[in-house]
GROMACS .gro file of C-alpha atoms in nm:
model
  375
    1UNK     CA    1  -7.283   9.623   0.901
    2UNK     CA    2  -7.464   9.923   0.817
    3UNK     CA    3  -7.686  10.133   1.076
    4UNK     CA    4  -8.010  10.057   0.991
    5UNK     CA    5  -7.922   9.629   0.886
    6UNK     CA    6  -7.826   9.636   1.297
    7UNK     CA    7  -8.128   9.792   1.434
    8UNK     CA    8  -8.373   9.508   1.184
    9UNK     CA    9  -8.253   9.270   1.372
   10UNK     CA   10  -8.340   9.381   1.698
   11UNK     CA   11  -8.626   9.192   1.860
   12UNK     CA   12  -8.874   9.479   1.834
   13UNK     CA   13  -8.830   9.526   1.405
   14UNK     CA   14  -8.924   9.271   1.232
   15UNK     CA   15  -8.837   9.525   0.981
   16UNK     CA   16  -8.603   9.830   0.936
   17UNK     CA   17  -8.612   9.996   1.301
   18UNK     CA   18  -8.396  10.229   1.234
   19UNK     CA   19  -8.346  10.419   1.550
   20UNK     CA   20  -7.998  10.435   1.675
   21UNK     CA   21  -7.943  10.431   2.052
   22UNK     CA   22  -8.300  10.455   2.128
   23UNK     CA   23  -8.496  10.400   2.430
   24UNK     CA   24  -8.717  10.062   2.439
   25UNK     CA   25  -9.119  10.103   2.394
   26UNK     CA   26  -9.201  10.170   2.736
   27UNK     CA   27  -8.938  10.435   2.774
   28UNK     CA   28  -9.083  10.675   2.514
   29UNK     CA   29  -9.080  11.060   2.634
   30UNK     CA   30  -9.422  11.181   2.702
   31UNK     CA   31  -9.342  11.473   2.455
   32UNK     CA   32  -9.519  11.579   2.182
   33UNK     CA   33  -9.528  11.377   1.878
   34UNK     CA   34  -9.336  11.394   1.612
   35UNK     CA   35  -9.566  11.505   1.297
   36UNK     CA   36  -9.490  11.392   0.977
   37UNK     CA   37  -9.726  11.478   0.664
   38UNK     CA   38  -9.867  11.209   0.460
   39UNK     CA   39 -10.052  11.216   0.116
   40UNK     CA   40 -10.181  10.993  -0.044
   41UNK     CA   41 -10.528  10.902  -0.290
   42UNK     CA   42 -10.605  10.658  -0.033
   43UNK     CA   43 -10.885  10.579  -0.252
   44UNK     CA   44 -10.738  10.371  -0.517
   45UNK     CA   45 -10.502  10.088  -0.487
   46UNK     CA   46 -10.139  10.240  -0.496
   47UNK     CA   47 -10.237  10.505  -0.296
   48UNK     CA   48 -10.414  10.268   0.007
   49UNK     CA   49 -10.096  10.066  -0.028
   50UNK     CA   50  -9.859  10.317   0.038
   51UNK     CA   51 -10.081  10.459   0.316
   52UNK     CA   52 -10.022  10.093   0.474
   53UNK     CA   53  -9.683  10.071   0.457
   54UNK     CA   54  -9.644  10.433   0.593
   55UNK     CA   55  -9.863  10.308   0.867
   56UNK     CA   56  -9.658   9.982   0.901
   57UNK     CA   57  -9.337  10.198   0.936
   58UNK     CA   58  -9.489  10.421   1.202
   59UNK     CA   59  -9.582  10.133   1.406
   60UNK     CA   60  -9.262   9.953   1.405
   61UNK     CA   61  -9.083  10.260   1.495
   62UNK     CA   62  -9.336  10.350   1.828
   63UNK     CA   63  -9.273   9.990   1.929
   64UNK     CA   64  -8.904  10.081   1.882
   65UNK     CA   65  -8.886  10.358   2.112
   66UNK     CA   66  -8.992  10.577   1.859
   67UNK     CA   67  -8.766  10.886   1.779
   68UNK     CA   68  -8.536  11.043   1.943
   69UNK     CA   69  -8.733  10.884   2.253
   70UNK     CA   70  -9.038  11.079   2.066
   71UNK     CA   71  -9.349  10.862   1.939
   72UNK     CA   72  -9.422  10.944   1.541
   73UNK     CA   73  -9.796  11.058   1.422
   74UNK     CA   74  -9.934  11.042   1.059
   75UNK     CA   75 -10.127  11.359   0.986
   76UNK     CA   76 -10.315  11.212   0.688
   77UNK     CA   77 -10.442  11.363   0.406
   78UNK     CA   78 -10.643  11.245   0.069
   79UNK     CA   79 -10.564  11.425  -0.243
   80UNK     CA   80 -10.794  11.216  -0.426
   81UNK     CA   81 -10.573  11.232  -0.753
   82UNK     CA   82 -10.662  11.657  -0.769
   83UNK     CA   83 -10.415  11.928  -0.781
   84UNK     CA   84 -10.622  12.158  -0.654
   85UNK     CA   85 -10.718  11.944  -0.370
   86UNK     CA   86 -10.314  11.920  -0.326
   87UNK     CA   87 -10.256  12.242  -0.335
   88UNK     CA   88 -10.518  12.268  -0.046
   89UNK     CA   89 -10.358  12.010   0.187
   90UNK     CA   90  -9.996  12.145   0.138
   91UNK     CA   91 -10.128  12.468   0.254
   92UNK     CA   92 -10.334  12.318   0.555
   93UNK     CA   93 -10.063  12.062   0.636
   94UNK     CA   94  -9.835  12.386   0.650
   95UNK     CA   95 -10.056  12.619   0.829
   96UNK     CA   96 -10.267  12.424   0.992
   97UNK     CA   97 -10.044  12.085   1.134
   98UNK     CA   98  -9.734  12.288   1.124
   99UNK     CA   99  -9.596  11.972   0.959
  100UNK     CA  100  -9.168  12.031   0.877
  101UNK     CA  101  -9.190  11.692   0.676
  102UNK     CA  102  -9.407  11.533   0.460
  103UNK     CA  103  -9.366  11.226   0.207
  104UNK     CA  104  -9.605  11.025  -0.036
  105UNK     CA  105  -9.830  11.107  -0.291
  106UNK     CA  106  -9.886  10.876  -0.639
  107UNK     CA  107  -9.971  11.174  -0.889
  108UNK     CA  108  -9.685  11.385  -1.020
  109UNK     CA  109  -9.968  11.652  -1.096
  110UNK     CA  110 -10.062  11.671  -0.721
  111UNK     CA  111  -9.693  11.668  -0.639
  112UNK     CA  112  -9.620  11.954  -0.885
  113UNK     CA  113  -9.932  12.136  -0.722
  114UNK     CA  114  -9.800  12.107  -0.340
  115UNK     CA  115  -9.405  12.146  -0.417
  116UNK     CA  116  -9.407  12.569  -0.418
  117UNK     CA  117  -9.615  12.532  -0.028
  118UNK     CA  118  -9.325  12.319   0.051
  119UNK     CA  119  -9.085  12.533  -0.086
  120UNK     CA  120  -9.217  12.842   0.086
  121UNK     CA  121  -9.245  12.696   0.409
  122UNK     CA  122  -8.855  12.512   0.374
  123UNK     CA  123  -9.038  12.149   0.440
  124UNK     CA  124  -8.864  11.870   0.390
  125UNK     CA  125  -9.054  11.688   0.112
  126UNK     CA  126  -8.979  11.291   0.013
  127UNK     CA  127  -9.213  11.204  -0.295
  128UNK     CA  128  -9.325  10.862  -0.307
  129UNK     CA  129  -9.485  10.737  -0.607
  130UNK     CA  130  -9.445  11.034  -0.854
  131UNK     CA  131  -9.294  10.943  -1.149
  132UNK     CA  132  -9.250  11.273  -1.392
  133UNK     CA  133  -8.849  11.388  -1.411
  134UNK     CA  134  -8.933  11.733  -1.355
  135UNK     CA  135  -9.017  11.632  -0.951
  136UNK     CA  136  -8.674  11.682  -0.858
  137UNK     CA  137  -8.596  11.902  -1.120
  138UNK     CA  138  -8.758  12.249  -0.908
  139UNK     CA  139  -8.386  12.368  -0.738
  140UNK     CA  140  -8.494  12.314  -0.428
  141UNK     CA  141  -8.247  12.103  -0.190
  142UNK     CA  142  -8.518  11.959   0.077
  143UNK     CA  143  -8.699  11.763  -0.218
  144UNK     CA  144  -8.644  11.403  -0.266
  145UNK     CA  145  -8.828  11.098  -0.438
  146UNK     CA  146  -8.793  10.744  -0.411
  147UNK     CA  147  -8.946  10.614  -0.702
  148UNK     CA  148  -8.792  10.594  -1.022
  149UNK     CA  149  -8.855  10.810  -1.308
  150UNK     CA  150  -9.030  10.806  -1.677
  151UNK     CA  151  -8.686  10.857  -1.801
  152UNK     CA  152  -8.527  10.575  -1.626
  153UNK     CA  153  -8.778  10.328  -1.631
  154UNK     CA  154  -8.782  10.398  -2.065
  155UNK     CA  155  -8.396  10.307  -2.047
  156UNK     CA  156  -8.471  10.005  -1.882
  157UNK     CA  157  -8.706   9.841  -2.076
  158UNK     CA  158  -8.669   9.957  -2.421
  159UNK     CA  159  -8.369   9.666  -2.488
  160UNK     CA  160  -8.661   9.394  -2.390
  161UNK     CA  161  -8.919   9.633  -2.552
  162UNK     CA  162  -8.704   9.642  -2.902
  163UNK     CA  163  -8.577   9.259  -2.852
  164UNK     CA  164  -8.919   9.133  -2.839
  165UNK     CA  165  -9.178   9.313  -3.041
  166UNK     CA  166  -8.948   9.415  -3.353
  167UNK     CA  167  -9.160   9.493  -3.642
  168UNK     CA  168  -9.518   9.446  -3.455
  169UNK     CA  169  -9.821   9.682  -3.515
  170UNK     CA  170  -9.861   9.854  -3.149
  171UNK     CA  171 -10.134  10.090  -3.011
  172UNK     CA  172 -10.061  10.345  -2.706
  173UNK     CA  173 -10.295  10.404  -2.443
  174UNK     CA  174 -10.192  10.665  -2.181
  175UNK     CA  175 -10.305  10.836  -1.905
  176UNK     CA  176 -10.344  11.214  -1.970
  177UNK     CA  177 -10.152  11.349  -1.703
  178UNK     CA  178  -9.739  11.479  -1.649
  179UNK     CA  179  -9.658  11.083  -1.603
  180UNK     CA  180  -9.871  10.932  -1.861
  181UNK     CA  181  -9.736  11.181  -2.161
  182UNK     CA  182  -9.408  11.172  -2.035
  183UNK     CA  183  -9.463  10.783  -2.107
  184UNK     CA  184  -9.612  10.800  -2.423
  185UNK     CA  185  -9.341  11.046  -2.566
  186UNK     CA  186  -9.077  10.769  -2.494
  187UNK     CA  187  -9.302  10.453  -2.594
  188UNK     CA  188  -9.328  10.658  -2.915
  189UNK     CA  189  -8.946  10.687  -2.919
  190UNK     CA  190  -8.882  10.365  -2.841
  191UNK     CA  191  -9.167  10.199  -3.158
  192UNK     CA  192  -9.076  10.444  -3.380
  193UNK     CA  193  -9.051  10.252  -3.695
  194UNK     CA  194  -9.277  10.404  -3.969
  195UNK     CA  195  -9.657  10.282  -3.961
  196UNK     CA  196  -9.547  10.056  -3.619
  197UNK     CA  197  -9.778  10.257  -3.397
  198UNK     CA  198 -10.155  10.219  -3.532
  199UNK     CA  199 -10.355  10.309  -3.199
  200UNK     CA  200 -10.271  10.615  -3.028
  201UNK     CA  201 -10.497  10.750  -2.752
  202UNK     CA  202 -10.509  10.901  -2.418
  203UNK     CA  203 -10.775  10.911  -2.153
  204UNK     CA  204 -10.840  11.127  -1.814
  205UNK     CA  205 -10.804  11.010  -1.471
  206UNK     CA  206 -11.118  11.033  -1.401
  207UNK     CA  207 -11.244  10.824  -1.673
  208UNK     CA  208 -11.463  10.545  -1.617
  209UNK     CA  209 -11.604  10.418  -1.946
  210UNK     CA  210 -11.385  10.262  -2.200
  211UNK     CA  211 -11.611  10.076  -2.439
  212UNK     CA  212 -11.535  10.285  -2.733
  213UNK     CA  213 -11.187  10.271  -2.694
  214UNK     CA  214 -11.121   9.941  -2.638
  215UNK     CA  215 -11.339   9.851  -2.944
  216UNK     CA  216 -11.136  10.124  -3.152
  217UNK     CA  217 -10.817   9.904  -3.014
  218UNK     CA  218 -10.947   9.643  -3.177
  219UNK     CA  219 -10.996   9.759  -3.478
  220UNK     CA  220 -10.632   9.879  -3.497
  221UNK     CA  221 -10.490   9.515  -3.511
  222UNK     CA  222 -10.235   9.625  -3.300
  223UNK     CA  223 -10.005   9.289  -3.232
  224UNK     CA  224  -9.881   9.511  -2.882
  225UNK     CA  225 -10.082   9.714  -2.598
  226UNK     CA  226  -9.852   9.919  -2.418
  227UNK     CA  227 -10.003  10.154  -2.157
  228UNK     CA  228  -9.863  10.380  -1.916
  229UNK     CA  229 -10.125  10.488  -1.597
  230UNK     CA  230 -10.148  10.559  -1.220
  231UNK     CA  231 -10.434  10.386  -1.128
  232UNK     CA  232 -10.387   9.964  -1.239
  233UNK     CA  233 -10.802  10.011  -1.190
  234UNK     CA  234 -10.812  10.186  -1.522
  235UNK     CA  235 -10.578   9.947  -1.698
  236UNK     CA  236 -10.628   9.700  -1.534
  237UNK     CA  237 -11.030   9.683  -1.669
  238UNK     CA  238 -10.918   9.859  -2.027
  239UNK     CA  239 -10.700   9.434  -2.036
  240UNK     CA  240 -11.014   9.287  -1.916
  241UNK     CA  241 -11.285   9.437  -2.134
  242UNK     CA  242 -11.034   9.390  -2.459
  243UNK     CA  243 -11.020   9.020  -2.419
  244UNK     CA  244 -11.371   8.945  -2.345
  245UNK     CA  245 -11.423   9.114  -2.700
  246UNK     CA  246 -11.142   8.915  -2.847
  247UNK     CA  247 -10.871   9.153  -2.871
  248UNK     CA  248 -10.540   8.977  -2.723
  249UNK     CA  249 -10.255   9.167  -2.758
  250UNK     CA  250  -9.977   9.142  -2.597
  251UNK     CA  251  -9.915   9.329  -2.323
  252UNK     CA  252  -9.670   9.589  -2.191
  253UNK     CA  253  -9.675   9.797  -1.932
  254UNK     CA  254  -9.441  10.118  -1.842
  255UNK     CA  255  -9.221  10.029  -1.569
  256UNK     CA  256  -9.329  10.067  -1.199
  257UNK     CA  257  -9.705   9.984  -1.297
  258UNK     CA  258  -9.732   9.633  -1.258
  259UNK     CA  259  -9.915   9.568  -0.923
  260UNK     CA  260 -10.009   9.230  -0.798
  261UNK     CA  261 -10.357   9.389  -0.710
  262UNK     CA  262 -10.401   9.495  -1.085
  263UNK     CA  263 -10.404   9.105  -1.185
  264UNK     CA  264 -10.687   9.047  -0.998
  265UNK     CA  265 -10.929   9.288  -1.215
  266UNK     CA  266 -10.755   9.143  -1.561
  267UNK     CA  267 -10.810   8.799  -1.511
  268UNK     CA  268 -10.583   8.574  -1.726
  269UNK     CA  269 -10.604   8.857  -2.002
  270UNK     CA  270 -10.267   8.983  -1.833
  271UNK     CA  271 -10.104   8.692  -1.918
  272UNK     CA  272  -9.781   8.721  -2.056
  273UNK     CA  273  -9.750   9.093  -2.007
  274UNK     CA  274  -9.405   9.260  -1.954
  275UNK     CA  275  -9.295   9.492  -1.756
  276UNK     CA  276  -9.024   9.598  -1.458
  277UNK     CA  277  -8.939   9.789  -1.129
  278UNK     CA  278  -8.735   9.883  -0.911
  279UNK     CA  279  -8.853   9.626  -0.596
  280UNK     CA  280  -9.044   9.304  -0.584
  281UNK     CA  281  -9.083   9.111  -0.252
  282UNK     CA  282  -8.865   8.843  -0.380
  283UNK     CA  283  -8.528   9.038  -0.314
  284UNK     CA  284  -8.327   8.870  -0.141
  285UNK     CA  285  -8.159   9.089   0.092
  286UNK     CA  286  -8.153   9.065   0.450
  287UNK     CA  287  -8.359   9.421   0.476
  288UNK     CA  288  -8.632   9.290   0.229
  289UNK     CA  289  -8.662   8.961   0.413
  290UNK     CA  290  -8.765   9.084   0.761
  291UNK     CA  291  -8.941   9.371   0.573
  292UNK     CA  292  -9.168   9.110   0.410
  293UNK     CA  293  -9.212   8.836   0.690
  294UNK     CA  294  -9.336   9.104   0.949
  295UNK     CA  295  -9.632   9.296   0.756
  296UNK     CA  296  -9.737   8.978   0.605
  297UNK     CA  297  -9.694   8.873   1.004
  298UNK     CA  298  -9.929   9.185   0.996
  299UNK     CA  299 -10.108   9.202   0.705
  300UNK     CA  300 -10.149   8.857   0.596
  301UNK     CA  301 -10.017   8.952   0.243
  302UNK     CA  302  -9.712   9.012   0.068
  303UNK     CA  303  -9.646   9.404   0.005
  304UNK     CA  304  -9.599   9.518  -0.342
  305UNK     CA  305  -9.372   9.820  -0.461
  306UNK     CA  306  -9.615  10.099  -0.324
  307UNK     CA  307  -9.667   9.947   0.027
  308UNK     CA  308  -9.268   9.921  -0.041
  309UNK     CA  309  -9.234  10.280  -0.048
  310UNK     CA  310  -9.455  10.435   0.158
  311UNK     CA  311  -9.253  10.218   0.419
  312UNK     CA  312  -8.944  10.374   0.307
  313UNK     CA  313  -9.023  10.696   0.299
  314UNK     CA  314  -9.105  10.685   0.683
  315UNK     CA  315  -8.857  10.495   0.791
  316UNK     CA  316  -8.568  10.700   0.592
  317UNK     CA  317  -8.685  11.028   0.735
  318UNK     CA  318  -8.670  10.880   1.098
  319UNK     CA  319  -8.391  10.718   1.020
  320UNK     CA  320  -8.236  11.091   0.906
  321UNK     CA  321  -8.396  11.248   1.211
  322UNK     CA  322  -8.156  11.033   1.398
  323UNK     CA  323  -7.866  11.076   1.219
  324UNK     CA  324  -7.880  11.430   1.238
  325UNK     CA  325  -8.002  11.445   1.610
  326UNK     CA  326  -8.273  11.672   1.537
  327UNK     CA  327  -8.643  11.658   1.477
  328UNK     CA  328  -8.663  12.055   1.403
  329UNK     CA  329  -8.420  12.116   1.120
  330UNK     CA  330  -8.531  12.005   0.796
  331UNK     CA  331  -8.243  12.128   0.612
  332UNK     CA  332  -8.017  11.919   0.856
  333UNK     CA  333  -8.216  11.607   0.764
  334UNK     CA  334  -8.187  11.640   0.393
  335UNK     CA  335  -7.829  11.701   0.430
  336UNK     CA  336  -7.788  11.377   0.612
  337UNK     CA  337  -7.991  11.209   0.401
  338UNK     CA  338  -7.818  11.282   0.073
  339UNK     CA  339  -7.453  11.203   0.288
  340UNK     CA  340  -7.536  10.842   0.295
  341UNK     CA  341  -7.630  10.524   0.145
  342UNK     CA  342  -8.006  10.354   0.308
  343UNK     CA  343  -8.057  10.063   0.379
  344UNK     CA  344  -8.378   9.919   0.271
  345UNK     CA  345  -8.606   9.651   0.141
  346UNK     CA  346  -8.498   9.723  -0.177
  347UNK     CA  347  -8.143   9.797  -0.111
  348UNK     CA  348  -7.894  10.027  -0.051
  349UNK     CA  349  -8.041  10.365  -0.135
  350UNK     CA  350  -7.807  10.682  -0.204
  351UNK     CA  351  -8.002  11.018  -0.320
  352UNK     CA  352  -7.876  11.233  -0.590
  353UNK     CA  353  -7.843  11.580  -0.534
  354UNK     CA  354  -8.117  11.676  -0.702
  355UNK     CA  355  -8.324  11.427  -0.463
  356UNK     CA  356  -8.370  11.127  -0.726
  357UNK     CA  357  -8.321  10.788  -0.537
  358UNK     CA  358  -8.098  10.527  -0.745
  359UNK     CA  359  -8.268  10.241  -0.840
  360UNK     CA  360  -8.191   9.875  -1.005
  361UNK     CA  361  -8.442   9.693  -1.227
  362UNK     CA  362  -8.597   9.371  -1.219
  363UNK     CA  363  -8.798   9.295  -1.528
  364UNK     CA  364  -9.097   9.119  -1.482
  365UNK     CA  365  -9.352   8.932  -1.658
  366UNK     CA  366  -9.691   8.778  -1.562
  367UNK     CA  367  -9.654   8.397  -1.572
  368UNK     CA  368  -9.958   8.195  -1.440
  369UNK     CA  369 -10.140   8.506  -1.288
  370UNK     CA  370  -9.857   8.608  -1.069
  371UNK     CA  371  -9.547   8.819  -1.147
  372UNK     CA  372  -9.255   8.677  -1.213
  373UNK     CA  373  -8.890   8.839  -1.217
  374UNK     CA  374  -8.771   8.746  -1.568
  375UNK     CA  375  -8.405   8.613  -1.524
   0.00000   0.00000   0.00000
């Protein structure tokens, strides 16, 4: 029984506690805080989600005893999606908070934007959502991310991808940033037969008016719509508006995109659609279980993958903090962390040394408005 499975089933975590050998709630020192950086777009979906289950995790630890008998603060910031605006709050979260560890963040741009602050100031940085390879590619040792990436998800799905659309007319609609290119270049290496790709467009983040394209996507007579975005606001409407038009493809989606919160804009024009990732509440570990029953004992709702991570990304660091007995030394941490294997809602968790968590797939498909793990 691992570390972290013994201290979820101690009567204050309903989830992951994760605190070894800490003092109860009332015992916690009267010492400063300890200050962890979080960033997030906290105005669209993923990035509100993660901020919860960041939140969730800080919570749970406080009324664990905290860590190392110290009580864990937030320091939240919105990069609303901008680089610039990243670069800005790795250089106030630096200079300003005098944060040594930060996680989240859903746009690889952003995280590209705030890695060389990190670097310069040796902070420990866990990505959450960010799914471009080159992340954890910058030879730095205190970077880490917990989603999966482009490259993996592609491997994943392309057998279902190629099994069930062989031969069909398919348009591409992808989000112009590091993650949705990255996407498109393996969609396109994936439907690669000649003339099999008749719609191929991209469109900016901060696009909110996709008439024309959806009725150029019609045109095509594209039998597939595979998309790859951040936000499931802009696909998530791009599904909608295609089928009140009559345009019904079907639908895939890039692995790790799939949010129950997306179904709710599409209507039952997502029906059907395929897709996987690396966690789904259904899991059935021990980990996952009390993960889920306590922040819908919380929240009232079930958390999806990004309320999944930001969780994890909290309670991993604290649980490293421990490990290594100090809340000072991010290079300690990281060493620790990339020593062992994590218990978590999805898992057991080892990082590579490059920072990239493993991850196994569950494909998924949207079957009667919810998503379903395809067996």
């Amino acid at each position: 029984m691992t570390l972290l499975y013994k201290l979820a089933r101690t009567a204050a975590a309903v989830t992951m506690a994760l605190i070894a050998g800490t003092a109860s709630a009332q015992a916690v020192s009267n010492a400063e805080p300890i200050k962890i950086g979080f960033t997030s777009a906290t105005k669209t979906l993923l990035g509100s989600q993660m901020l919860k289950g960041a939140q969730y995790a800080m919570t749970q630890l406080n009324a664990a005893g905290g860590v190392l008998g110290r009580k864990v603060e937030l320091v939240v910031y919105d990069t609303a999606l901008n680089p610039a605006e990243g670069s800005n709050v790795a250089q106030r979260l630096v200079t300003e908070n005098k944060v040594k560890f930060v996680a989240g963040e859903v746009s690889s741009t952003v995280a590209f934007a705030m890695i060389p602050t990190f670097k310069r100031a040796g902070v420990l940085y866990m990505a959450g959502i960010p799914k471009h390879p080159d992340v954890t590619t910058k030879g730095y040792d205190r970077l880490f991310r917990l989603n999966s990436t482009t490259e993996m998800d592609a491997r994943a799905l392309k057998p279902v991808l190629i099994a069930r659309f062989p031969g069909k007319k398919v348009a591409l609609f992808n989000e112009n940033t590091d993650f949705g290119l990255d996407g498109r270049k393996h969609l396109k290496a994936i439907f690669n037969e000649p003339g099999q790709i008749v719609f191929d467009e991209t469109y900016d983040i901060s696009q909110s008016d996709f008439n024309a394209v959806v009725t150029n996507m019609r045109r095509s007579k594209a039998d597939v719509l595979c998309i790859t975005g951040t936000n499931p606001e802009h696909y998530g409407n791009v599904i909608r508006m295609a089928a009140e038009i009559g345009f019904k493809p079907s639908i895939c989606l890039m692995p790790g995109i799939l949010y129950p919160g997306a179904l709710k804009i599409t209507g039952p024009a997502a029906e059907g659609a395929v897709s996987a990732d690396i966690y789904v509440p259904s899991l059935d570990n021990p980990v996952n279980k009390a993960f889920v029953e306590g922040y819908k004992k919380a929240h009232g709702d079930e958390p999806d993958k990004s309320v999944a991570i930001g969780y994890e990304s909290i309670t991993l660091l604290a649980a490293a903090m421990t490990a290594a007995k100090t809340v000072e030394d991010p290079g300690k941490v990281a060493e620790v962390l990339k020593a062992g294997t994590w218990q978590t809602p999805r898992g057991g968790v080892r990082f590579a040394q490059d920072g990239q968590a493993n991850g196994a797939y569950a494909l998924l498909t949207v079957r009667d408005g919810r998503i379903a793990v395809s067996k």
